[in-house]
Coordinates of C-alpha atoms and ligand atoms in Angstrom, one line a residue:
X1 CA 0.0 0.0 0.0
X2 CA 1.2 3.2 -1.0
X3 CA 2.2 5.9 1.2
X4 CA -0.1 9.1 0.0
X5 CA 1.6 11.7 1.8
X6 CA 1.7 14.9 -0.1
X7 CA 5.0 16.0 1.0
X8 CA 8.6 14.3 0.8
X9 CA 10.3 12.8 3.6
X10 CA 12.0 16.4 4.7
X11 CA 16.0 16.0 4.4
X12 CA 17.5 16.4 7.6
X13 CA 20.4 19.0 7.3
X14 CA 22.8 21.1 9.6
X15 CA 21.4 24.0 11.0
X16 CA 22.3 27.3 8.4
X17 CA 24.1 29.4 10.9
X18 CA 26.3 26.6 11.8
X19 CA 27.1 25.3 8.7
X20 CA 27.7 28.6 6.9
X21 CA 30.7 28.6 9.3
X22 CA 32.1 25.0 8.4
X23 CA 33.2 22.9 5.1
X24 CA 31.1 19.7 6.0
X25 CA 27.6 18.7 4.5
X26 CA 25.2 20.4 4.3
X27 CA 22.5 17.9 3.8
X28 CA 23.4 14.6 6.2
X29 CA 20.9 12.1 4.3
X30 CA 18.1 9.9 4.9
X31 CA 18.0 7.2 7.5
X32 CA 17.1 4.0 6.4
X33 CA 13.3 4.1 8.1
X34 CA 13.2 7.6 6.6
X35 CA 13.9 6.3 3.2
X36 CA 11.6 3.3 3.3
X37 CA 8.8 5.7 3.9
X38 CA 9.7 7.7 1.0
X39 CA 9.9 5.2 -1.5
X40 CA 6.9 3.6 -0.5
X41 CA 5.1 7.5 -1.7
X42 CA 6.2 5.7 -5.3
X43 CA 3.2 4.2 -7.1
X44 CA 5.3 2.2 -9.6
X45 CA 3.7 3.8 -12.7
X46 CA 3.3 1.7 -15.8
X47 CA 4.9 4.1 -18.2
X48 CA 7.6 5.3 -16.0
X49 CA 7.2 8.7 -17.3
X50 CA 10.5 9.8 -14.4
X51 CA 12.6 7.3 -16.6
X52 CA 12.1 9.2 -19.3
X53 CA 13.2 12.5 -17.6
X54 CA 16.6 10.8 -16.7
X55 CA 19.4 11.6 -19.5
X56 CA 21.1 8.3 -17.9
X57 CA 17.6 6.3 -18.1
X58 CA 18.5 5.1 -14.5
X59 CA 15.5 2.2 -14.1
X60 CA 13.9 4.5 -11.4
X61 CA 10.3 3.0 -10.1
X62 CA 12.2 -0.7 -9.8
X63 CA 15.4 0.8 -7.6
X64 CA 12.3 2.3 -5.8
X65 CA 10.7 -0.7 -5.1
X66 CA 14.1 -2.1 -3.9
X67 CA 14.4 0.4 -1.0
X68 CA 10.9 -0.1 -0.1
X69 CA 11.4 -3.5 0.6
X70 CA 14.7 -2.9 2.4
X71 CA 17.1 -4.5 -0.6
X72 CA 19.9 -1.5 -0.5
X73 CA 22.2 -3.3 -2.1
X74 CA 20.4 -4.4 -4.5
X75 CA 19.1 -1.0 -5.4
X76 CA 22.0 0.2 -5.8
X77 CA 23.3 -2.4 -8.1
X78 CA 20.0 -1.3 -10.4
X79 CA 20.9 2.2 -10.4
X80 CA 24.8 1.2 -11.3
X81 CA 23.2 -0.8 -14.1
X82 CA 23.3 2.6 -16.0
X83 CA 24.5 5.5 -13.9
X84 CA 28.4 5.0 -13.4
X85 CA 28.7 7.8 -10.4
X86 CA 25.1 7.4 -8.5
X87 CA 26.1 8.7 -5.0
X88 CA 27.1 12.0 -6.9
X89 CA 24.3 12.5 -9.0
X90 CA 21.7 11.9 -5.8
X91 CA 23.5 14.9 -4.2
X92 CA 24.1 17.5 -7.5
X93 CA 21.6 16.5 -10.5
X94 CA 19.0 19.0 -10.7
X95 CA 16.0 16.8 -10.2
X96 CA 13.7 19.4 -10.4
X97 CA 14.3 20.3 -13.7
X98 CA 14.5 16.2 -14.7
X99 CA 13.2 12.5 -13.4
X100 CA 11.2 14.2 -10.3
X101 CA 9.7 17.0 -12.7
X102 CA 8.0 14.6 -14.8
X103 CA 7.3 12.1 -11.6
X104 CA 3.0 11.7 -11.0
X105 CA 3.4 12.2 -7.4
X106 CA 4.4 16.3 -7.9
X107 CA 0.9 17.1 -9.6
X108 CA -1.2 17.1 -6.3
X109 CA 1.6 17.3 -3.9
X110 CA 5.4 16.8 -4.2
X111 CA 7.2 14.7 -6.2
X112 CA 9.1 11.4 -4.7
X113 CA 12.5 12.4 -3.0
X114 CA 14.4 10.1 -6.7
X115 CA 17.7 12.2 -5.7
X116 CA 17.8 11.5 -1.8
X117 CA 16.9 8.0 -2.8
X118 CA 19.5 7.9 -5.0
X119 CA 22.1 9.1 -2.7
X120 CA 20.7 7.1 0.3
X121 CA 20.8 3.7 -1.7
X122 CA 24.9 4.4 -3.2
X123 CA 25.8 5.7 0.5
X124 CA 24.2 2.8 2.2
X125 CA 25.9 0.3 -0.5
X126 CA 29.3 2.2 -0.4
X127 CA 29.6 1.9 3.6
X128 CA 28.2 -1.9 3.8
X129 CA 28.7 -3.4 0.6
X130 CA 31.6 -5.6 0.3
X131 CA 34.4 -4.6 -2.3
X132 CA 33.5 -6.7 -5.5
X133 CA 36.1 -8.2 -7.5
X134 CA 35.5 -7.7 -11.3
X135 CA 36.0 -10.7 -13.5
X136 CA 35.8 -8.7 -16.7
X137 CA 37.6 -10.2 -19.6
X138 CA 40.3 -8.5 -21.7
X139 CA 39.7 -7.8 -25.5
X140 CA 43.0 -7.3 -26.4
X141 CA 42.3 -3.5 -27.4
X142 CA 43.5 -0.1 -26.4
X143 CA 41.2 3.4 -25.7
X144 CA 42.4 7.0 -24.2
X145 CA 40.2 9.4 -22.6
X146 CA 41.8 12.9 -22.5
X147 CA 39.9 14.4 -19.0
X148 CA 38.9 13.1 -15.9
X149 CA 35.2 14.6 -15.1
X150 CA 32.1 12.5 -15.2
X151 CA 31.8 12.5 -19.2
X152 CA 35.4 11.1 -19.3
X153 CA 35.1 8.7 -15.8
X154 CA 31.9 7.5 -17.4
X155 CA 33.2 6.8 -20.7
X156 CA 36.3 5.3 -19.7
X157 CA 33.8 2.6 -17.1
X158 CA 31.7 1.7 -20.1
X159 CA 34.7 1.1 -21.6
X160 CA 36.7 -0.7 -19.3
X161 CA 33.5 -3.3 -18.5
X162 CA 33.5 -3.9 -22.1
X163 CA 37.0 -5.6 -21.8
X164 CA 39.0 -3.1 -23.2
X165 CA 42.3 -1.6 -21.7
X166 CA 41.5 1.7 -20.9
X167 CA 43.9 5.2 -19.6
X168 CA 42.7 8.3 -18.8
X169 CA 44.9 11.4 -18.9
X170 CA 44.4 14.4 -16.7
X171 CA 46.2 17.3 -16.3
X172 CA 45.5 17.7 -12.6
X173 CA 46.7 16.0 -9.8
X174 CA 43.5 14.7 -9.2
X175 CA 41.2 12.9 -11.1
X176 CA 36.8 14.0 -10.4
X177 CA 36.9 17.2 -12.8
X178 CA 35.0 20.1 -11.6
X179 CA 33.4 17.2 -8.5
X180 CA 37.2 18.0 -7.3
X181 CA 38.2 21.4 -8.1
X182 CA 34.6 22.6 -8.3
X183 CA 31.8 21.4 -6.8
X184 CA 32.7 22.4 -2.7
X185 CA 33.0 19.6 0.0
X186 CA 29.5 20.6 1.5
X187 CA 28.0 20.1 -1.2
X188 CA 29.8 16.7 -2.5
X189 CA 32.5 15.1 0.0
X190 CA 35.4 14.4 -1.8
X191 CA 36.1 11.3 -0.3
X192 CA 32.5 10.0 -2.5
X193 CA 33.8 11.3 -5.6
X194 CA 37.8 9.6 -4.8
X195 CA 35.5 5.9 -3.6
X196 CA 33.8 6.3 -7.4
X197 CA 37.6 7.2 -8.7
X198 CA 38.9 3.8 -7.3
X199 CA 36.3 1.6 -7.7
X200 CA 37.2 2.2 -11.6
X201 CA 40.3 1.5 -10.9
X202 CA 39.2 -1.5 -9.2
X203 CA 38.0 -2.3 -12.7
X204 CA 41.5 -1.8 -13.8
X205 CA 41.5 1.4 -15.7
X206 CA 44.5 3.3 -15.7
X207 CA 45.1 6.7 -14.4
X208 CA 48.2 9.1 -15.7
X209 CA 47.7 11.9 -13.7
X210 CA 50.3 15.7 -14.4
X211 CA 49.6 14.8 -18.2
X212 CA 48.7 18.2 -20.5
X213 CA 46.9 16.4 -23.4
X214 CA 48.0 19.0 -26.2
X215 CA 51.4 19.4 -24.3
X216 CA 52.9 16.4 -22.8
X217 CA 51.6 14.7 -26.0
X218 CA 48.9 15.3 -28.7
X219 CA 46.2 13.7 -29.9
X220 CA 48.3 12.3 -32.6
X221 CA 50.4 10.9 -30.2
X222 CA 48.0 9.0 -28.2
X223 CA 47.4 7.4 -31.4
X224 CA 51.0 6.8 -32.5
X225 CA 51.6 5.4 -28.8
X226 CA 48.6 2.0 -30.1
X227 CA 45.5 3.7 -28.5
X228 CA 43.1 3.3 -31.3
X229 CA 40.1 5.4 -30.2
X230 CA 40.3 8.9 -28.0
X231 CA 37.2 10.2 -26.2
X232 CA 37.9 13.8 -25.3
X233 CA 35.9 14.9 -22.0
X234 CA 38.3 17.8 -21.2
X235 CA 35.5 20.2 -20.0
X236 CA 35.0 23.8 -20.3
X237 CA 37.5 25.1 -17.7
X238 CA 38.3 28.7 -19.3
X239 CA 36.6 31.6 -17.4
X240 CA 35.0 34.0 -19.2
X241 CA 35.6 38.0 -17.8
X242 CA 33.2 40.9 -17.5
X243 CA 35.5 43.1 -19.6
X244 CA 35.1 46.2 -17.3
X245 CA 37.3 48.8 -16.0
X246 CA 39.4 47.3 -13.0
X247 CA 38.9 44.0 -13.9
X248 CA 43.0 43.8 -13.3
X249 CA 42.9 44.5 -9.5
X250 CA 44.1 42.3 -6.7
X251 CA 41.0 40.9 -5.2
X252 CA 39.5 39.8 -8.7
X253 CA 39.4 36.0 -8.9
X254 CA 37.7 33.9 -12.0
X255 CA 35.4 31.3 -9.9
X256 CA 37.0 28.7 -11.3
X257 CA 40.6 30.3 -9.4
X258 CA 38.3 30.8 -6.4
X259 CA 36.9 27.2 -6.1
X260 CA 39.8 25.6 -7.0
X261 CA 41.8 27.3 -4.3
X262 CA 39.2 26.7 -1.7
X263 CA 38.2 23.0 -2.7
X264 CA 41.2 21.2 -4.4
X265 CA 43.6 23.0 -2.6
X266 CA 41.7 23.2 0.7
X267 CA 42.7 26.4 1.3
X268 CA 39.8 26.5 4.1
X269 CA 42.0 24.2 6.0
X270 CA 43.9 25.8 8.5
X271 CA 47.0 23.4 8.0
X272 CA 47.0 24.2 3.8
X273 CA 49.3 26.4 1.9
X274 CA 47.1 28.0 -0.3
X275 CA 47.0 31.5 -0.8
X276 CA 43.5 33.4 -0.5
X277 CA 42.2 36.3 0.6
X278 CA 39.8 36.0 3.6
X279 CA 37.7 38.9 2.5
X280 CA 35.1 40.6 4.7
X281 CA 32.8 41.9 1.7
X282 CA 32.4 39.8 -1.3
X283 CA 30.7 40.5 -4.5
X284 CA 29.8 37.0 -7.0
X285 CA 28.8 38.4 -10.1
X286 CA 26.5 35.7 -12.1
X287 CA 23.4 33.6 -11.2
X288 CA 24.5 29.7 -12.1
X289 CA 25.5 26.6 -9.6
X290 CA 28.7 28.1 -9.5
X291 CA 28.3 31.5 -8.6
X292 CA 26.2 30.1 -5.6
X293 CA 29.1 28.0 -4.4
X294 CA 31.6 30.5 -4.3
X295 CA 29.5 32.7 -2.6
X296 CA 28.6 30.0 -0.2
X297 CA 32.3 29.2 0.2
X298 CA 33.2 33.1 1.0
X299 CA 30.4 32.6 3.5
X300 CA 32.6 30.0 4.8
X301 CA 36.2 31.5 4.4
X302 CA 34.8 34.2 7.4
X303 CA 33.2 37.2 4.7
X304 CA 30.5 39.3 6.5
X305 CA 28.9 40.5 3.3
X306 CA 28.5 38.3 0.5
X307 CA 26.6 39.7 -1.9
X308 CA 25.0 37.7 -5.7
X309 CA 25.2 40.5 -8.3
X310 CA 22.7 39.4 -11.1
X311 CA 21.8 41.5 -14.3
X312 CA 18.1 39.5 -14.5
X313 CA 15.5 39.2 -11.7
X314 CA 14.7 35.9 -9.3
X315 CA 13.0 34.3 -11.8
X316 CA 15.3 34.3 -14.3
X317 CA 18.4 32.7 -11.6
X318 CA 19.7 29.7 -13.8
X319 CA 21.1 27.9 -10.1
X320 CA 19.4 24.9 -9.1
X321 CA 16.3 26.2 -6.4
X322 CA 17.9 23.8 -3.7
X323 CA 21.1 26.2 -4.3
X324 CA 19.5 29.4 -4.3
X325 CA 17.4 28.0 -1.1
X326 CA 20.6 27.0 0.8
X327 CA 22.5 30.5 -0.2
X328 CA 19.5 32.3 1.5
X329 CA 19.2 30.7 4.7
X330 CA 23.0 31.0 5.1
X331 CA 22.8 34.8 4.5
X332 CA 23.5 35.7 1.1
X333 CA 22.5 38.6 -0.1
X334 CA 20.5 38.9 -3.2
X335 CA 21.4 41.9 -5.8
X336 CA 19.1 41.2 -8.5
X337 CA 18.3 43.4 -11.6
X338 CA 22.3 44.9 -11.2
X339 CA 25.2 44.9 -13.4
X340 CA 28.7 45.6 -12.7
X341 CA 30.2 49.1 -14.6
X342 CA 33.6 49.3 -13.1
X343 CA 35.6 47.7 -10.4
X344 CA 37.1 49.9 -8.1
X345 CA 41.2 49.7 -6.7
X346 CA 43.6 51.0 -4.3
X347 CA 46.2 52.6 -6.4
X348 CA 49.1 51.9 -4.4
X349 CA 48.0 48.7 -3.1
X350 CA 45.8 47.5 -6.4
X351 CA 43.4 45.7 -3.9
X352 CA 40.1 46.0 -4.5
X353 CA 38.1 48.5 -3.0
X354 CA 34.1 48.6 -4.1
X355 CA 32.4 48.2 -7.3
X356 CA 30.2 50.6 -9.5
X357 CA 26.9 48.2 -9.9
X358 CA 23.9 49.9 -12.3
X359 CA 20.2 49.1 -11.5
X360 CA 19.1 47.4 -15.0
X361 CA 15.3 46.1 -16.0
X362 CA 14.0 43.4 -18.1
X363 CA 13.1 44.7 -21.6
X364 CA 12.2 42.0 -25.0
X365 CA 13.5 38.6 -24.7
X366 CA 17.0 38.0 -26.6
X367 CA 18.6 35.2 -28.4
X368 CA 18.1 32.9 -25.2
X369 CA 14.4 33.4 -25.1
X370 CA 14.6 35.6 -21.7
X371 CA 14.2 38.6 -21.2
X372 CA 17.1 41.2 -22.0
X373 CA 18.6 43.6 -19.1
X374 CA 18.4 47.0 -20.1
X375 CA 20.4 49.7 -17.8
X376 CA 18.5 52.4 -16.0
X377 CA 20.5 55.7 -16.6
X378 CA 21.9 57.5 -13.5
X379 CA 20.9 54.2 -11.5
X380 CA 24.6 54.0 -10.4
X381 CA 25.7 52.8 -6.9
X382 CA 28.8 51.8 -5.1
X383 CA 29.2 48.7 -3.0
X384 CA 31.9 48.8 -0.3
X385 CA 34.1 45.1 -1.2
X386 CA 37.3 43.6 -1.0
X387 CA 37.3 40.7 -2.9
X388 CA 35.2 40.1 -6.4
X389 CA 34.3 36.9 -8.0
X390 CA 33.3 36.8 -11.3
X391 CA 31.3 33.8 -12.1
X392 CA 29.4 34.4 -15.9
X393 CA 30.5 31.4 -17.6
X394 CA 33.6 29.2 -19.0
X395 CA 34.2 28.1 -22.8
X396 CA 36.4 25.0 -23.2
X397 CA 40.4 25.3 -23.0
X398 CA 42.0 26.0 -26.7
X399 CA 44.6 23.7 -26.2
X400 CA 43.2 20.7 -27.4
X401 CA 41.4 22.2 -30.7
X402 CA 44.7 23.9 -31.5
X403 CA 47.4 20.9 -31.3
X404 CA 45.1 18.5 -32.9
X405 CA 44.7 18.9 -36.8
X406 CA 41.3 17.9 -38.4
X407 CA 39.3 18.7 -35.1
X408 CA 36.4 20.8 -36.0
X409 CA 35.2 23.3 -33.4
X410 CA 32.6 26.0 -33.2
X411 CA 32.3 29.8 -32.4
X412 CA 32.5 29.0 -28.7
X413 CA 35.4 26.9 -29.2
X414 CA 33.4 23.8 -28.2
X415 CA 33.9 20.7 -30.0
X416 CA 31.7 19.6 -32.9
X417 CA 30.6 16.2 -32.0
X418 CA 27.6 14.0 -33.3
X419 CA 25.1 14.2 -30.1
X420 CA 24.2 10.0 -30.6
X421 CA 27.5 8.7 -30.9
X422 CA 30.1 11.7 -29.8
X423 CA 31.9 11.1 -33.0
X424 CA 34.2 14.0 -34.6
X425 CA 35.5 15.4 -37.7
X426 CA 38.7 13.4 -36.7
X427 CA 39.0 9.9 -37.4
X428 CA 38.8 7.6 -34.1
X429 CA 38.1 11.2 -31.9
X430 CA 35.1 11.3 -30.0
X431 CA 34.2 13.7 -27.7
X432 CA 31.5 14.7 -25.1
X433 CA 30.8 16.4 -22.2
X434 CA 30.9 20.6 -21.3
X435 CA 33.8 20.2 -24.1
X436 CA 30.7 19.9 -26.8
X437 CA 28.0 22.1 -25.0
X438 CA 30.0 24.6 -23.0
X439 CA 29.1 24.1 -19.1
X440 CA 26.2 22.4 -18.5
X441 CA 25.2 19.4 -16.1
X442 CA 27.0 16.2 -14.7
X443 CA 24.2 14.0 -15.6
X444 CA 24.5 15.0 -19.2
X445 CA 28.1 14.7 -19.5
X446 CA 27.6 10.9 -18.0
X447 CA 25.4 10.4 -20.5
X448 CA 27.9 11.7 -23.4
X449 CA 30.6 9.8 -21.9
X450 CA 28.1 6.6 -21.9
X451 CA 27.2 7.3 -25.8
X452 CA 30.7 7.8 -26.7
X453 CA 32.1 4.2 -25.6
X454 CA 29.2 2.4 -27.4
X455 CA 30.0 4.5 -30.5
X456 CA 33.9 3.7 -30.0
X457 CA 33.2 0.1 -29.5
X458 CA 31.5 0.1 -32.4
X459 CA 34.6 1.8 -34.2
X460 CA 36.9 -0.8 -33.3
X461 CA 35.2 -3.5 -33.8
X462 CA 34.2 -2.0 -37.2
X463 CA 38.3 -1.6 -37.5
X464 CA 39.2 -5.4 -36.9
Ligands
LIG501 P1 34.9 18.5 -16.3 O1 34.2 18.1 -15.1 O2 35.3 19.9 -16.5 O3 36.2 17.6 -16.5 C1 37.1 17.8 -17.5 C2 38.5 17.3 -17.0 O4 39.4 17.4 -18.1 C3 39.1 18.1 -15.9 O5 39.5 17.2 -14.9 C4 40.2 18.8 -16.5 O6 41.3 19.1 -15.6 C5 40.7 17.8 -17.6 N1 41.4 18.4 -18.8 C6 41.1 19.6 -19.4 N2 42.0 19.8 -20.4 C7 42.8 18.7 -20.4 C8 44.0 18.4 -21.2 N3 44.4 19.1 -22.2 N4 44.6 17.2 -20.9 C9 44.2 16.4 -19.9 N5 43.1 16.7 -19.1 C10 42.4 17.8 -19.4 N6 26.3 20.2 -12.6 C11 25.2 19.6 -12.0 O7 24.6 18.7 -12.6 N7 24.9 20.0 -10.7 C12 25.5 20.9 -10.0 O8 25.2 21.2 -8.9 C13 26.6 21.5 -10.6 N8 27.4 22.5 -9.9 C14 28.5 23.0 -10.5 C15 29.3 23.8 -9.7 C16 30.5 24.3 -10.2 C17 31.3 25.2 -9.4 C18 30.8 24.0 -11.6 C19 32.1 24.6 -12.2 C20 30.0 23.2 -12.4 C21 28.9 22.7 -11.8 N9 28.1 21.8 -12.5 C22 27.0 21.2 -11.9 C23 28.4 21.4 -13.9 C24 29.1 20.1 -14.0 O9 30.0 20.0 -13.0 C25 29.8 20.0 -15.4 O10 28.8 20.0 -16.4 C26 30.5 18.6 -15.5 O11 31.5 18.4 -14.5 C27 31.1 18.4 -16.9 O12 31.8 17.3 -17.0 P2 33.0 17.0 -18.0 O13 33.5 15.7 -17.7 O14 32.5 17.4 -19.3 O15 34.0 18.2 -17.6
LIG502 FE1 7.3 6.5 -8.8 FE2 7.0 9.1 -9.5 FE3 8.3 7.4 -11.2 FE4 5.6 7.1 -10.8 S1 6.7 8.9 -11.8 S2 7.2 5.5 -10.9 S3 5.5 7.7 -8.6 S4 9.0 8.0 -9.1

């Protein structure tokens, strides 16, 4: 019998004034009683119409039905049957805007908790599950994957299950992509996205970590070296700027600088190296995911003020709502409708000093179907700051599309790739991932990565 309460099992989470003062979760998960309950609120509908929402197809009503009866393990295993990094995508897929949109249950009420179910049934698995020894025989056949992120950790699983030997070439330290350098630890423990790193290594792919594809080898070299099929998941890492006055002072960080400081190199450890400034007024400039985490994380590095400045209203915020939720209770403030004209400096230190905003309104929609922000003359203010973050969007890194010949890219410098099969205009290159769409999600570079090996499979074997 089902359980017909309207609203989800709530999520228990640390309290906002203490956790905008610390590094750990923020959400601490469901217990198992609390996630029984919750799956039972699933009706197990015929058509599945939350499957269909989910870019991985993840078999969502029958994991369900696997937690209701108290099988973790064995709902885990279903959702591993097509989603390679499941405790990660319960904690940062935008549901909302996927499987629970579409889910019956959210027309009279909410709809059932698919991401906390997903998380609970990987966590629970992950700390009780023994380690499984994979039996998975060798083909005799050689793939590269130039990135480490979930389109290339994806890909290179598929792969790697299939029998082939596969290496995966990063040019960090690390291998997760932006669930390492991006993504902070309150949102996504590290140590979840390092247990997914190993248990593909587990599977025996290789990992060459310190390895600039482009610059410790090309392309072409990978190929000369007996690889005989490259998937490319090397992201969209390069910041874009606001092209302002001041742009140049000391206290101006890209978000991508900002969170890699704070999250890869744990600058917000006491015992860490890491330059940062501990600012007491921050400005974010941009509405997405990642503006909200760096503001969060200044929250955390001891700011007073940290202010959102967006040139569109509420509405228009492109953050997930659990983000933009979170960032409120923890006491960021909100500048919506306001642009930034000119950044403002010290000119004998060059540290930031304020910022010259201008109050803007919504006119016709543009390009992007929204509305366009129009400036409202002599609307200018100052805001008092030490430290800006500018957080309006990253394009992929040219280094790839300029040391590999034949490699057709677009005017945002993303890879041109077939969306079915991630194939290129370079024979045995596929690619997928925020290297083909500019930034976008984790679930939909999974699901590139997961295309891509079928499609290279398919190459090989075509090759023999
Ligand atoms: P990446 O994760 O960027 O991985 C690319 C990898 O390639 C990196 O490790 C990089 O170092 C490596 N690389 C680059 N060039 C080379 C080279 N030449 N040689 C070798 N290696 C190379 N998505 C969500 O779904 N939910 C969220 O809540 C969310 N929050 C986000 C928060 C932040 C701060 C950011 C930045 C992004 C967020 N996203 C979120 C987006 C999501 O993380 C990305 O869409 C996803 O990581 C893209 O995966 P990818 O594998 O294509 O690229
Ligand atoms: Fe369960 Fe909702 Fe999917 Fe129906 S749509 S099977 S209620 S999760």
């Amino acid at each position: 019998m089902a359980n017909m309460r309207a609203d989800k099992v709530a999520m228990p989470e640390q309290a906002p004034d203490i956790r905008n003062k610390n590094f750990e979760e923020v959400a601490l998960g469901y217990t198992p009683e609390m996630a029984v309950e919750e799956a039972k609120r699933c009706l197990n509908c015929k058509n599945r119409p939350c499957v269909q929402g989910c870019p991985v197809a993840v078999q969502i009503p029958d994991f369900i039905a696997l937690v209701a009866e108290g099988k973790f393990a064995e709902a885990a295993e279903k959702i591993k049957e097509t989603s390679a990094l499941p405790a990660v995508c319960g904690r940062v897929c935008p549901q909302e805007s996927q499987c629970e949109k579409y889910c019956v249950r959210g027309i009279k009420g909410e709809p059932v908790a698919i991401g906390r179910l997903e998380r609970f049934a990987a966590d629970w698995a992950r700390s009780h599950a023994e380690k499984k020894s994979f039996e998975i025989k060798k083909n005799g056949h050689k793939c590269a994957v130039v990135g480490a992120g979930p389109a290339g950790l994806t890909c290179a699983g598929d792969l790697a299950r299939m029998g082939y030997d596969v290496t995966v070439f990063e040019i960090l330290h690390t291998a997760g992509g932006v669930l390492m350098y991006g993504i902070p630890e309150f949102r996504l423990p590290k140590a979840i996205v390092q247990s997914e790193i190993d248990s593909l290594k587990d599977m025996g792919v290789e990992f060459v970590l310190n390895f600039v594809v482009g610059r410790s080898e090309t392309i072409d070299d990978l190929f000369a070296d007996g690889y005989e099929a490259v998937f490319v998941g090397s992201g969209a890492g390069l910041p874009t700027f606001m092209h302002v006055p001041g742009e140049n002072y000391n206290g101006v960080y890209s978000a991508n600088e900002y969170l890699t400081r704070v999250n890869l190199m744990k600058a917000y450890r006491e015992d860490a190296p890491t330059p940062i400034m501990r600012a007491k007024k921050v400005a974010v400039v941009g509405g997405g995911n990642v503006a909200m985490d760096a503001a969060r994380c200044a929250k955390r590095m001891g700011a007073e003020e940290v202010y959102i400045v967006y040139r569109r209203g509420e509405a228009e915020l492109p953050a997930r709502l659990e983000e933009i939720h979170h960032a409120k209770e923890e006491g960021i403030i909100f500048k919506f409708l306001t642009a930034p004209v000119e950044v403002l400096g010290d000119p004998d230190t060059y540290l930031v000093k304020g910022m010259v905003c201008q109050q803007m309104e919504l006119g016709e929609p543009d390009d992007s179907g929204r509305r366009r922000p129009v400036p409202v003359e002599g609307s200018e203010f100052t805001l008092e700051l030490d430290v800006v973050i500018v957080a309006i969007g990253t394009s992929p890194n040219p280094l790839i599309r300029s040391t590999t010949p034949g490699l057709e890219t677009n005017r945002r410098g993303c890879i041109v790739a077939d969306d079915a099969t991630g194939l290129t205009s370079k024979d045995g290159v596929f690619a997928g991932g925020d290297t083909v769409t500019g930034a976008a999600t984790v679930i939909l570079a999974m699901g590139a990565g997961k295309r891509a090996a079928a499609a290279m499979d398919k190459y090989i074997k075509s090759k023999k």
